[in-house]
GROMACS .gro file of C-alpha atoms in nm:
model
  478
    1UNK     CA    1  18.238  -0.144  14.690
    2UNK     CA    2  17.980   0.042  14.480
    3UNK     CA    3  17.700  -0.161  14.636
    4UNK     CA    4  17.827  -0.072  14.984
    5UNK     CA    5  17.837   0.297  14.893
    6UNK     CA    6  17.483   0.280  14.753
    7UNK     CA    7  17.360   0.112  15.071
    8UNK     CA    8  17.527   0.377  15.285
    9UNK     CA    9  17.382   0.654  15.068
   10UNK     CA   10  17.030   0.510  15.096
   11UNK     CA   11  17.062   0.485  15.474
   12UNK     CA   12  17.192   0.839  15.506
   13UNK     CA   13  16.897   0.962  15.294
   14UNK     CA   14  16.662   0.900  15.585
   15UNK     CA   15  16.583   1.223  15.771
   16UNK     CA   16  16.841   1.338  16.028
   17UNK     CA   17  17.050   1.024  15.973
   18UNK     CA   18  17.429   1.031  15.962
   19UNK     CA   19  17.648   0.731  15.876
   20UNK     CA   20  17.996   0.732  16.027
   21UNK     CA   21  18.314   0.590  15.876
   22UNK     CA   22  18.240   0.248  16.030
   23UNK     CA   23  17.894   0.228  15.874
   24UNK     CA   24  17.707   0.296  16.200
   25UNK     CA   25  17.394   0.513  16.192
   26UNK     CA   26  17.358   0.810  16.427
   27UNK     CA   27  17.089   1.071  16.480
   28UNK     CA   28  17.235   1.387  16.330
   29UNK     CA   29  17.137   1.649  16.587
   30UNK     CA   30  17.257   1.924  16.357
   31UNK     CA   31  17.000   1.810  16.102
   32UNK     CA   32  16.735   1.789  16.374
   33UNK     CA   33  16.817   2.142  16.486
   34UNK     CA   34  16.827   2.267  16.126
   35UNK     CA   35  16.464   2.159  16.095
   36UNK     CA   36  16.362   2.246  16.451
   37UNK     CA   37  16.512   2.595  16.482
   38UNK     CA   38  16.291   2.758  16.216
   39UNK     CA   39  15.994   2.584  16.380
   40UNK     CA   40  16.107   2.714  16.718
   41UNK     CA   41  16.142   3.061  16.564
   42UNK     CA   42  15.795   3.019  16.416
   43UNK     CA   43  15.664   2.929  16.761
   44UNK     CA   44  15.851   3.226  16.907
   45UNK     CA   45  15.659   3.446  16.665
   46UNK     CA   46  15.339   3.294  16.805
   47UNK     CA   47  15.462   3.384  17.153
   48UNK     CA   48  15.515   3.743  17.040
   49UNK     CA   49  15.164   3.746  16.891
   50UNK     CA   50  15.011   3.615  17.216
   51UNK     CA   51  15.207   3.851  17.439
   52UNK     CA   52  15.125   4.143  17.210
   53UNK     CA   53  14.755   4.068  17.252
   54UNK     CA   54  14.795   4.041  17.629
   55UNK     CA   55  14.986   4.371  17.642
   56UNK     CA   56  14.722   4.556  17.440
   57UNK     CA   57  14.432   4.402  17.634
   58UNK     CA   58  14.607   4.472  17.965
   59UNK     CA   59  14.610   4.839  17.867
   60UNK     CA   60  14.229   4.831  17.856
   61UNK     CA   61  14.174   4.694  18.211
   62UNK     CA   62  14.234   4.399  18.443
   63UNK     CA   63  13.871   4.297  18.383
   64UNK     CA   64  13.936   4.286  18.008
   65UNK     CA   65  14.239   4.064  18.068
   66UNK     CA   66  14.036   3.832  18.290
   67UNK     CA   67  13.757   3.818  18.027
   68UNK     CA   68  13.994   3.713  17.751
   69UNK     CA   69  14.149   3.464  17.992
   70UNK     CA   70  13.806   3.311  18.047
   71UNK     CA   71  13.760   3.228  17.677
   72UNK     CA   72  14.115   3.215  17.538
   73UNK     CA   73  14.146   2.837  17.554
   74UNK     CA   74  13.780   2.779  17.467
   75UNK     CA   75  13.838   2.966  17.141
   76UNK     CA   76  14.133   2.737  17.063
   77UNK     CA   77  13.931   2.429  17.163
   78UNK     CA   78  13.651   2.524  16.925
   79UNK     CA   79  13.907   2.570  16.648
   80UNK     CA   80  14.066   2.231  16.717
   81UNK     CA   81  13.732   2.050  16.719
   82UNK     CA   82  13.612   2.214  16.397
   83UNK     CA   83  13.935   2.198  16.197
   84UNK     CA   84  14.051   1.841  16.252
   85UNK     CA   85  14.086   1.775  15.880
   86UNK     CA   86  14.361   2.037  15.867
   87UNK     CA   87  14.542   1.885  16.165
   88UNK     CA   88  14.629   1.581  15.952
   89UNK     CA   89  14.807   1.778  15.679
   90UNK     CA   90  15.156   1.777  15.833
   91UNK     CA   91  15.143   1.400  15.897
   92UNK     CA   92  15.019   1.319  15.547
   93UNK     CA   93  15.258   1.565  15.380
   94UNK     CA   94  15.556   1.429  15.575
   95UNK     CA   95  15.475   1.065  15.500
   96UNK     CA   96  15.406   1.142  15.134
   97UNK     CA   97  15.728   1.342  15.106
   98UNK     CA   98  15.927   1.059  15.264
   99UNK     CA   99  15.774   0.816  15.014
  100UNK     CA  100  15.838   1.066  14.729
  101UNK     CA  101  15.465   1.086  14.653
  102UNK     CA  102  15.479   1.461  14.614
  103UNK     CA  103  15.139   1.511  14.450
  104UNK     CA  104  14.976   1.335  14.745
  105UNK     CA  105  15.132   1.594  14.979
  106UNK     CA  106  14.964   1.880  14.790
  107UNK     CA  107  14.634   1.691  14.777
  108UNK     CA  108  14.629   1.687  15.157
  109UNK     CA  109  14.626   2.070  15.155
  110UNK     CA  110  14.337   2.101  14.913
  111UNK     CA  111  14.144   1.832  15.099
  112UNK     CA  112  14.186   2.036  15.416
  113UNK     CA  113  14.063   2.350  15.236
  114UNK     CA  114  13.746   2.167  15.134
  115UNK     CA  115  13.704   2.056  15.494
  116UNK     CA  116  13.741   2.414  15.618
  117UNK     CA  117  13.479   2.530  15.366
  118UNK     CA  118  13.230   2.269  15.485
  119UNK     CA  119  13.283   2.357  15.853
  120UNK     CA  120  13.253   2.736  15.809
  121UNK     CA  121  12.877   2.734  15.896
  122UNK     CA  122  12.965   2.550  16.219
  123UNK     CA  123  13.225   2.814  16.306
  124UNK     CA  124  12.962   3.084  16.256
  125UNK     CA  125  12.705   2.897  16.465
  126UNK     CA  126  12.950   2.868  16.754
  127UNK     CA  127  13.047   3.234  16.711
  128UNK     CA  128  12.685   3.340  16.766
  129UNK     CA  129  12.652   3.112  17.071
  130UNK     CA  130  12.906   3.277  17.302
  131UNK     CA  131  12.652   3.389  17.563
  132UNK     CA  132  12.490   3.046  17.579
  133UNK     CA  133  12.826   2.868  17.613
  134UNK     CA  134  12.951   3.096  17.892
  135UNK     CA  135  12.622   3.129  18.085
  136UNK     CA  136  12.652   2.804  18.292
  137UNK     CA  137  12.990   2.904  18.441
  138UNK     CA  138  12.861   3.184  18.662
  139UNK     CA  139  13.125   3.441  18.564
  140UNK     CA  140  13.083   3.802  18.677
  141UNK     CA  141  12.836   3.968  18.434
  142UNK     CA  142  13.076   4.247  18.333
  143UNK     CA  143  13.356   3.999  18.263
  144UNK     CA  144  13.116   3.775  18.071
  145UNK     CA  145  13.001   4.069  17.857
  146UNK     CA  146  13.361   4.149  17.763
  147UNK     CA  147  13.433   3.781  17.698
  148UNK     CA  148  13.142   3.754  17.455
  149UNK     CA  149  13.263   4.067  17.274
  150UNK     CA  150  13.595   3.890  17.217
  151UNK     CA  151  13.440   3.550  17.140
  152UNK     CA  152  13.233   3.640  16.832
  153UNK     CA  153  13.501   3.785  16.599
  154UNK     CA  154  13.756   3.520  16.700
  155UNK     CA  155  13.522   3.231  16.617
  156UNK     CA  156  13.377   3.399  16.309
  157UNK     CA  157  13.734   3.418  16.180
  158UNK     CA  158  13.807   3.060  16.281
  159UNK     CA  159  13.810   2.928  15.922
  160UNK     CA  160  14.105   3.157  15.843
  161UNK     CA  161  14.300   3.017  16.136
  162UNK     CA  162  14.213   2.657  16.040
  163UNK     CA  163  14.320   2.716  15.679
  164UNK     CA  164  14.648   2.880  15.786
  165UNK     CA  165  14.724   2.584  16.015
  166UNK     CA  166  14.671   2.343  15.724
  167UNK     CA  167  14.897   2.545  15.495
  168UNK     CA  168  15.174   2.567  15.754
  169UNK     CA  169  15.137   2.192  15.815
  170UNK     CA  170  15.219   2.131  15.449
  171UNK     CA  171  15.535   2.341  15.451
  172UNK     CA  172  15.647   2.190  15.782
  173UNK     CA  173  15.575   1.839  15.656
  174UNK     CA  174  15.791   1.875  15.345
  175UNK     CA  175  16.077   2.020  15.550
  176UNK     CA  176  16.031   2.387  15.452
  177UNK     CA  177  15.968   2.547  15.793
  178UNK     CA  178  16.125   2.878  15.688
  179UNK     CA  179  15.818   2.944  15.474
  180UNK     CA  180  15.599   2.881  15.777
  181UNK     CA  181  15.815   3.122  15.973
  182UNK     CA  182  15.774   3.393  15.709
  183UNK     CA  183  15.395   3.355  15.706
  184UNK     CA  184  15.374   3.358  16.087
  185UNK     CA  185  15.594   3.667  16.108
  186UNK     CA  186  15.366   3.852  15.867
  187UNK     CA  187  15.065   3.751  16.078
  188UNK     CA  188  15.231   3.868  16.400
  189UNK     CA  189  15.338   4.205  16.256
  190UNK     CA  190  14.996   4.261  16.102
  191UNK     CA  191  14.830   4.172  16.432
  192UNK     CA  192  15.040   4.423  16.626
  193UNK     CA  193  14.956   4.707  16.389
  194UNK     CA  194  14.588   4.612  16.369
  195UNK     CA  195  14.558   4.586  16.748
  196UNK     CA  196  14.650   4.951  16.784
  197UNK     CA  197  14.410   5.050  16.507
  198UNK     CA  198  14.111   4.837  16.607
  199UNK     CA  199  14.135   4.861  16.988
  200UNK     CA  200  14.222   5.229  17.030
  201UNK     CA  201  14.188   5.420  16.700
  202UNK     CA  202  13.850   5.263  16.614
  203UNK     CA  203  13.762   5.228  16.985
  204UNK     CA  204  13.649   4.866  16.953
  205UNK     CA  205  13.801   4.762  17.285
  206UNK     CA  206  13.826   4.386  17.353
  207UNK     CA  207  13.644   4.305  17.029
  208UNK     CA  208  13.912   4.501  16.843
  209UNK     CA  209  14.180   4.258  16.964
  210UNK     CA  210  13.981   3.968  16.820
  211UNK     CA  211  13.915   4.142  16.489
  212UNK     CA  212  14.286   4.224  16.463
  213UNK     CA  213  14.378   3.855  16.500
  214UNK     CA  214  14.115   3.744  16.249
  215UNK     CA  215  14.225   4.001  15.991
  216UNK     CA  216  14.594   3.915  16.042
  217UNK     CA  217  14.519   3.545  15.986
  218UNK     CA  218  14.338   3.629  15.661
  219UNK     CA  219  14.646   3.820  15.545
  220UNK     CA  220  14.870   3.526  15.637
  221UNK     CA  221  14.646   3.281  15.452
  222UNK     CA  222  14.665   3.491  15.135
  223UNK     CA  223  15.046   3.492  15.155
  224UNK     CA  224  15.065   3.116  15.222
  225UNK     CA  225  14.843   3.040  14.924
  226UNK     CA  226  15.050   3.265  14.698
  227UNK     CA  227  15.364   3.069  14.793
  228UNK     CA  228  15.184   2.734  14.759
  229UNK     CA  229  15.085   2.820  14.402
  230UNK     CA  230  15.421   2.963  14.294
  231UNK     CA  231  15.620   2.789  14.020
  232UNK     CA  232  15.879   2.616  14.246
  233UNK     CA  233  15.606   2.439  14.444
  234UNK     CA  234  15.390   2.374  14.137
  235UNK     CA  235  15.674   2.200  13.954
  236UNK     CA  236  15.737   1.942  14.227
  237UNK     CA  237  15.401   1.904  14.399
  238UNK     CA  238  15.156   1.995  14.119
  239UNK     CA  239  14.982   2.217  14.372
  240UNK     CA  240  14.775   2.388  14.103
  241UNK     CA  241  14.631   2.059  13.972
  242UNK     CA  242  14.520   1.885  14.292
  243UNK     CA  243  14.230   2.107  14.399
  244UNK     CA  244  13.941   1.879  14.301
  245UNK     CA  245  13.735   1.732  14.583
  246UNK     CA  246  13.762   1.356  14.641
  247UNK     CA  247  13.499   1.243  14.891
  248UNK     CA  248  13.682   0.926  14.995
  249UNK     CA  249  14.008   1.111  15.053
  250UNK     CA  250  13.828   1.381  15.254
  251UNK     CA  251  13.665   1.116  15.475
  252UNK     CA  252  13.997   0.939  15.537
  253UNK     CA  253  14.163   1.269  15.625
  254UNK     CA  254  13.877   1.355  15.861
  255UNK     CA  255  13.912   1.016  16.032
  256UNK     CA  256  14.281   1.081  16.085
  257UNK     CA  257  14.261   1.450  16.170
  258UNK     CA  258  13.962   1.466  16.405
  259UNK     CA  259  14.129   1.249  16.674
  260UNK     CA  260  14.441   1.466  16.637
  261UNK     CA  261  14.234   1.775  16.707
  262UNK     CA  262  14.048   1.594  16.985
  263UNK     CA  263  14.375   1.501  17.157
  264UNK     CA  264  14.457   1.866  17.218
  265UNK     CA  265  14.096   1.983  17.244
  266UNK     CA  266  14.035   1.730  17.522
  267UNK     CA  267  14.336   1.866  17.707
  268UNK     CA  268  14.243   2.228  17.650
  269UNK     CA  269  13.878   2.185  17.747
  270UNK     CA  270  14.005   2.088  18.091
  271UNK     CA  271  14.245   2.383  18.092
  272UNK     CA  272  13.964   2.614  17.975
  273UNK     CA  273  13.736   2.505  18.260
  274UNK     CA  274  14.027   2.545  18.501
  275UNK     CA  275  14.087   2.899  18.377
  276UNK     CA  276  13.718   2.988  18.412
  277UNK     CA  277  13.742   2.862  18.772
  278UNK     CA  278  14.017   3.116  18.835
  279UNK     CA  279  13.811   3.394  18.675
  280UNK     CA  280  13.519   3.293  18.899
  281UNK     CA  281  13.744   3.355  19.201
  282UNK     CA  282  13.780   3.718  19.093
  283UNK     CA  283  13.933   3.948  18.833
  284UNK     CA  284  14.278   3.947  19.000
  285UNK     CA  285  14.301   3.565  19.004
  286UNK     CA  286  14.169   3.538  18.649
  287UNK     CA  287  14.406   3.803  18.518
  288UNK     CA  288  14.703   3.647  18.700
  289UNK     CA  289  14.623   3.307  18.552
  290UNK     CA  290  14.597   3.454  18.203
  291UNK     CA  291  14.931   3.631  18.246
  292UNK     CA  292  15.105   3.316  18.367
  293UNK     CA  293  14.952   3.114  18.084
  294UNK     CA  294  15.089   3.361  17.834
  295UNK     CA  295  15.432   3.376  17.998
  296UNK     CA  296  15.463   2.998  18.007
  297UNK     CA  297  15.408   3.007  17.632
  298UNK     CA  298  15.771   3.125  17.625
  299UNK     CA  299  15.852   2.764  17.721
  300UNK     CA  300  15.558   2.597  17.549
  301UNK     CA  301  15.607   2.743  17.203
  302UNK     CA  302  15.978   2.648  17.164
  303UNK     CA  303  15.883   2.301  17.288
  304UNK     CA  304  15.605   2.297  17.031
  305UNK     CA  305  15.852   2.392  16.756
  306UNK     CA  306  16.088   2.109  16.850
  307UNK     CA  307  15.799   1.863  16.878
  308UNK     CA  308  15.663   1.967  16.536
  309UNK     CA  309  16.004   1.875  16.395
  310UNK     CA  310  15.935   1.532  16.545
  311UNK     CA  311  15.609   1.508  16.349
  312UNK     CA  312  15.796   1.574  16.027
  313UNK     CA  313  16.095   1.347  16.099
  314UNK     CA  314  15.882   1.056  16.220
  315UNK     CA  315  15.641   1.094  15.929
  316UNK     CA  316  15.917   1.113  15.670
  317UNK     CA  317  16.092   0.810  15.822
  318UNK     CA  318  15.771   0.607  15.805
  319UNK     CA  319  15.708   0.726  15.449
  320UNK     CA  320  16.058   0.607  15.360
  321UNK     CA  321  15.976   0.265  15.509
  322UNK     CA  322  16.195   0.267  15.823
  323UNK     CA  323  15.988   0.260  16.142
  324UNK     CA  324  16.284   0.170  16.363
  325UNK     CA  325  16.452   0.491  16.258
  326UNK     CA  326  16.128   0.677  16.327
  327UNK     CA  327  16.144   0.551  16.686
  328UNK     CA  328  16.508   0.648  16.727
  329UNK     CA  329  16.482   0.998  16.589
  330UNK     CA  330  16.157   1.052  16.782
  331UNK     CA  331  16.329   0.963  17.110
  332UNK     CA  332  16.589   1.235  17.051
  333UNK     CA  333  16.324   1.495  16.970
  334UNK     CA  334  16.121   1.412  17.283
  335UNK     CA  335  16.428   1.441  17.506
  336UNK     CA  336  16.525   1.774  17.350
  337UNK     CA  337  16.173   1.919  17.395
  338UNK     CA  338  16.160   1.817  17.763
  339UNK     CA  339  16.503   1.960  17.849
  340UNK     CA  340  16.443   2.290  17.668
  341UNK     CA  341  16.100   2.345  17.825
  342UNK     CA  342  16.222   2.254  18.172
  343UNK     CA  343  16.511   2.501  18.151
  344UNK     CA  344  16.297   2.788  18.020
  345UNK     CA  345  16.035   2.723  18.289
  346UNK     CA  346  16.296   2.771  18.562
  347UNK     CA  347  16.419   3.097  18.406
  348UNK     CA  348  16.061   3.228  18.383
  349UNK     CA  349  15.996   3.166  18.751
  350UNK     CA  350  16.314   3.353  18.845
  351UNK     CA  351  16.228   3.648  18.618
  352UNK     CA  352  15.857   3.661  18.712
  353UNK     CA  353  15.868   3.964  18.946
  354UNK     CA  354  16.016   4.173  18.664
  355UNK     CA  355  15.808   4.031  18.377
  356UNK     CA  356  15.456   4.034  18.522
  357UNK     CA  357  15.426   4.411  18.588
  358UNK     CA  358  15.495   4.484  18.220
  359UNK     CA  359  15.151   4.349  18.128
  360UNK     CA  360  14.947   4.526  18.397
  361UNK     CA  361  14.811   4.878  18.383
  362UNK     CA  362  14.994   5.087  18.646
  363UNK     CA  363  14.678   5.276  18.749
  364UNK     CA  364  14.453   4.967  18.779
  365UNK     CA  365  14.337   4.910  19.137
  366UNK     CA  366  14.339   4.531  19.097
  367UNK     CA  367  14.681   4.519  18.930
  368UNK     CA  368  14.872   4.479  19.259
  369UNK     CA  369  14.658   4.183  19.365
  370UNK     CA  370  14.704   4.019  19.023
  371UNK     CA  371  15.080   4.068  19.051
  372UNK     CA  372  15.094   3.903  19.395
  373UNK     CA  373  14.897   3.600  19.280
  374UNK     CA  374  15.088   3.573  18.952
  375UNK     CA  375  15.428   3.572  19.122
  376UNK     CA  376  15.327   3.273  19.338
  377UNK     CA  377  15.165   3.060  19.070
  378UNK     CA  378  15.445   3.118  18.820
  379UNK     CA  379  15.665   2.887  19.028
  380UNK     CA  380  15.400   2.614  19.004
  381UNK     CA  381  15.381   2.667  18.628
  382UNK     CA  382  15.758   2.632  18.604
  383UNK     CA  383  15.746   2.301  18.794
  384UNK     CA  384  15.562   2.110  18.520
  385UNK     CA  385  15.745   2.236  18.209
  386UNK     CA  386  15.974   1.930  18.178
  387UNK     CA  387  15.674   1.696  18.176
  388UNK     CA  388  15.489   1.922  17.935
  389UNK     CA  389  15.790   1.872  17.707
  390UNK     CA  390  15.734   1.495  17.735
  391UNK     CA  391  15.368   1.558  17.657
  392UNK     CA  392  15.433   1.771  17.349
  393UNK     CA  393  15.724   1.567  17.214
  394UNK     CA  394  15.548   1.232  17.256
  395UNK     CA  395  15.211   1.357  17.130
  396UNK     CA  396  15.350   1.515  16.815
  397UNK     CA  397  15.578   1.221  16.735
  398UNK     CA  398  15.271   0.998  16.769
  399UNK     CA  399  15.093   1.236  16.531
  400UNK     CA  400  15.371   1.191  16.278
  401UNK     CA  401  15.307   0.816  16.296
  402UNK     CA  402  14.932   0.865  16.251
  403UNK     CA  403  14.858   0.736  16.603
  404UNK     CA  404  14.586   0.968  16.731
  405UNK     CA  405  14.278   0.781  16.856
  406UNK     CA  406  14.423   0.600  17.159
  407UNK     CA  407  14.628   0.903  17.276
  408UNK     CA  408  14.314   1.119  17.244
  409UNK     CA  409  14.114   0.878  17.463
  410UNK     CA  410  14.391   0.867  17.724
  411UNK     CA  411  14.410   1.246  17.744
  412UNK     CA  412  14.032   1.286  17.755
  413UNK     CA  413  14.007   1.051  18.052
  414UNK     CA  414  14.288   1.222  18.242
  415UNK     CA  415  14.156   1.572  18.164
  416UNK     CA  416  13.786   1.532  18.230
  417UNK     CA  417  13.772   1.251  18.486
  418UNK     CA  418  14.079   1.351  18.690
  419UNK     CA  419  14.206   1.704  18.632
  420UNK     CA  420  13.879   1.902  18.627
  421UNK     CA  421  13.745   1.750  18.952
  422UNK     CA  422  14.085   1.789  19.121
  423UNK     CA  423  14.117   2.154  19.013
  424UNK     CA  424  13.765   2.227  19.140
  425UNK     CA  425  13.838   2.060  19.475
  426UNK     CA  426  14.165   2.242  19.532
  427UNK     CA  427  14.050   2.583  19.402
  428UNK     CA  428  13.716   2.643  19.572
  429UNK     CA  429  13.601   2.650  19.934
  430UNK     CA  430  13.265   2.485  20.016
  431UNK     CA  431  12.980   2.674  19.852
  432UNK     CA  432  13.216   2.877  19.633
  433UNK     CA  433  13.230   2.659  19.322
  434UNK     CA  434  12.976   2.487  19.097
  435UNK     CA  435  12.913   2.180  19.313
  436UNK     CA  436  13.015   2.036  19.650
  437UNK     CA  437  13.009   1.663  19.578
  438UNK     CA  438  13.386   1.639  19.635
  439UNK     CA  439  13.580   1.780  19.932
  440UNK     CA  440  13.668   2.147  19.872
  441UNK     CA  441  14.010   2.265  19.996
  442UNK     CA  442  13.965   2.635  19.915
  443UNK     CA  443  14.329   2.699  19.820
  444UNK     CA  444  14.235   2.947  19.548
  445UNK     CA  445  14.458   2.996  19.243
  446UNK     CA  446  14.747   2.814  19.413
  447UNK     CA  447  14.526   2.507  19.453
  448UNK     CA  448  14.414   2.517  19.091
  449UNK     CA  449  14.770   2.543  18.967
  450UNK     CA  450  14.876   2.257  19.195
  451UNK     CA  451  14.619   2.043  19.011
  452UNK     CA  452  14.773   2.153  18.680
  453UNK     CA  453  15.116   2.032  18.794
  454UNK     CA  454  14.984   1.686  18.886
  455UNK     CA  455  14.781   1.659  18.565
  456UNK     CA  456  15.063   1.758  18.326
  457UNK     CA  457  15.299   1.516  18.499
  458UNK     CA  458  15.053   1.230  18.440
  459UNK     CA  459  14.979   1.328  18.078
  460UNK     CA  460  15.348   1.359  17.993
  461UNK     CA  461  15.432   1.018  18.137
  462UNK     CA  462  15.125   0.853  17.978
  463UNK     CA  463  15.194   0.976  17.625
  464UNK     CA  464  15.564   0.896  17.656
  465UNK     CA  465  15.480   0.537  17.755
  466UNK     CA  466  15.241   0.516  17.458
  467UNK     CA  467  15.523   0.627  17.228
  468UNK     CA  468  15.773   0.384  17.380
  469UNK     CA  469  15.525   0.094  17.352
  470UNK     CA  470  15.573   0.102  16.973
  471UNK     CA  471  15.203   0.032  16.910
  472UNK     CA  472  15.209   0.301  16.640
  473UNK     CA  473  15.453   0.091  16.435
  474UNK     CA  474  15.167  -0.142  16.340
  475UNK     CA  475  14.959   0.138  16.187
  476UNK     CA  476  14.926   0.130  15.809
  477UNK     CA  477  14.813   0.425  15.606
  478UNK     CA  478  14.716   0.432  15.242
   0.00000   0.00000   0.00000
């Protein structure tokens, strides 16, 4: 009898696992939600931060909104490519926590900090190269000038964002998402206050929005480090003793993290080029696309929070030595992310005519045109949210298993070889775009967003099939 109780106790110790009276294992959705809800709230804070930026920038002008739209995703892409070592922290922390190797979880954080330090010169080099990077896209000179003003402070502050992401990955990985929520809330509140100060009081305009974000991230990093080095964390994880650089460990973390960053960078490079296409059509189309992108984050960010719970649960299950359970709990997380995102997407499309005007200046001559375009494309954006849930849930569960290279290659091929050419063909009329090798439909923003729908559907299905194949179960990690 005692042996049976011990066996049941060990089984129930796996993350989100409940054993019923008959000894059968079930996924405890209450436990999944207990982990996911703070992560969803954390993502909701990110939504507030993004929408706050859009609201402040929209008060400057429609051109300013289009300019930020032109580089918004490129800024994130640059951060993903240069901070891959930090992307691996949540996976390593979750697997180490599941295996009860607590010191190893803290070492992943310090290894990421060393990686951020070494990549800081690269962040600065990219920050100074904004004009060169944007020049080939043929954007209106005034919009490009505003975009470069925003680009420099955002990329110069990139190391703060990379370091914050690594710190939050640690707390998420060990199942302490409420700490991540606290840090993100402080960043969001600081950003709102600093936007008002930098944009309008100091009259820095678009650049002020970027400096506000950079400064807010620095404040959040200081808070996260203070918590990381407090006595409760030090006692369990020895976070104050694991700071020394180990070259071999850094290289292994880079090899794991860079493909993780590349998975989402590859996707977002395609989205970035797509968004620049819309800006090339005109300020109204570019601003409408930026608005819809930000509004769909109301679906994306909760989905991201649920999917991040999948990274933790899958990683902890693998660390505890039960890959079958990792598959089972991952399936539930993926389904939850897809259903939630699909439902929110539908609500957004219905509420679009009331939401979009909030972010446009009432006296801007191009605001009415941006509103008309935005109302139409918001329905297209709503159409792909379910499959974006499959994309996020599957991709982040694969990350928890340490499966990053093959998914990154799959997404790169779909993004660059399929989506970008399709978006160009459907967006531009002959002679309007960058090249006329392919047939050009000239459907404008509606055409570009139609390409997004097809692309996200394919990415979601592809990554879900990769997850269901179970190939990640053969991965071993030291």
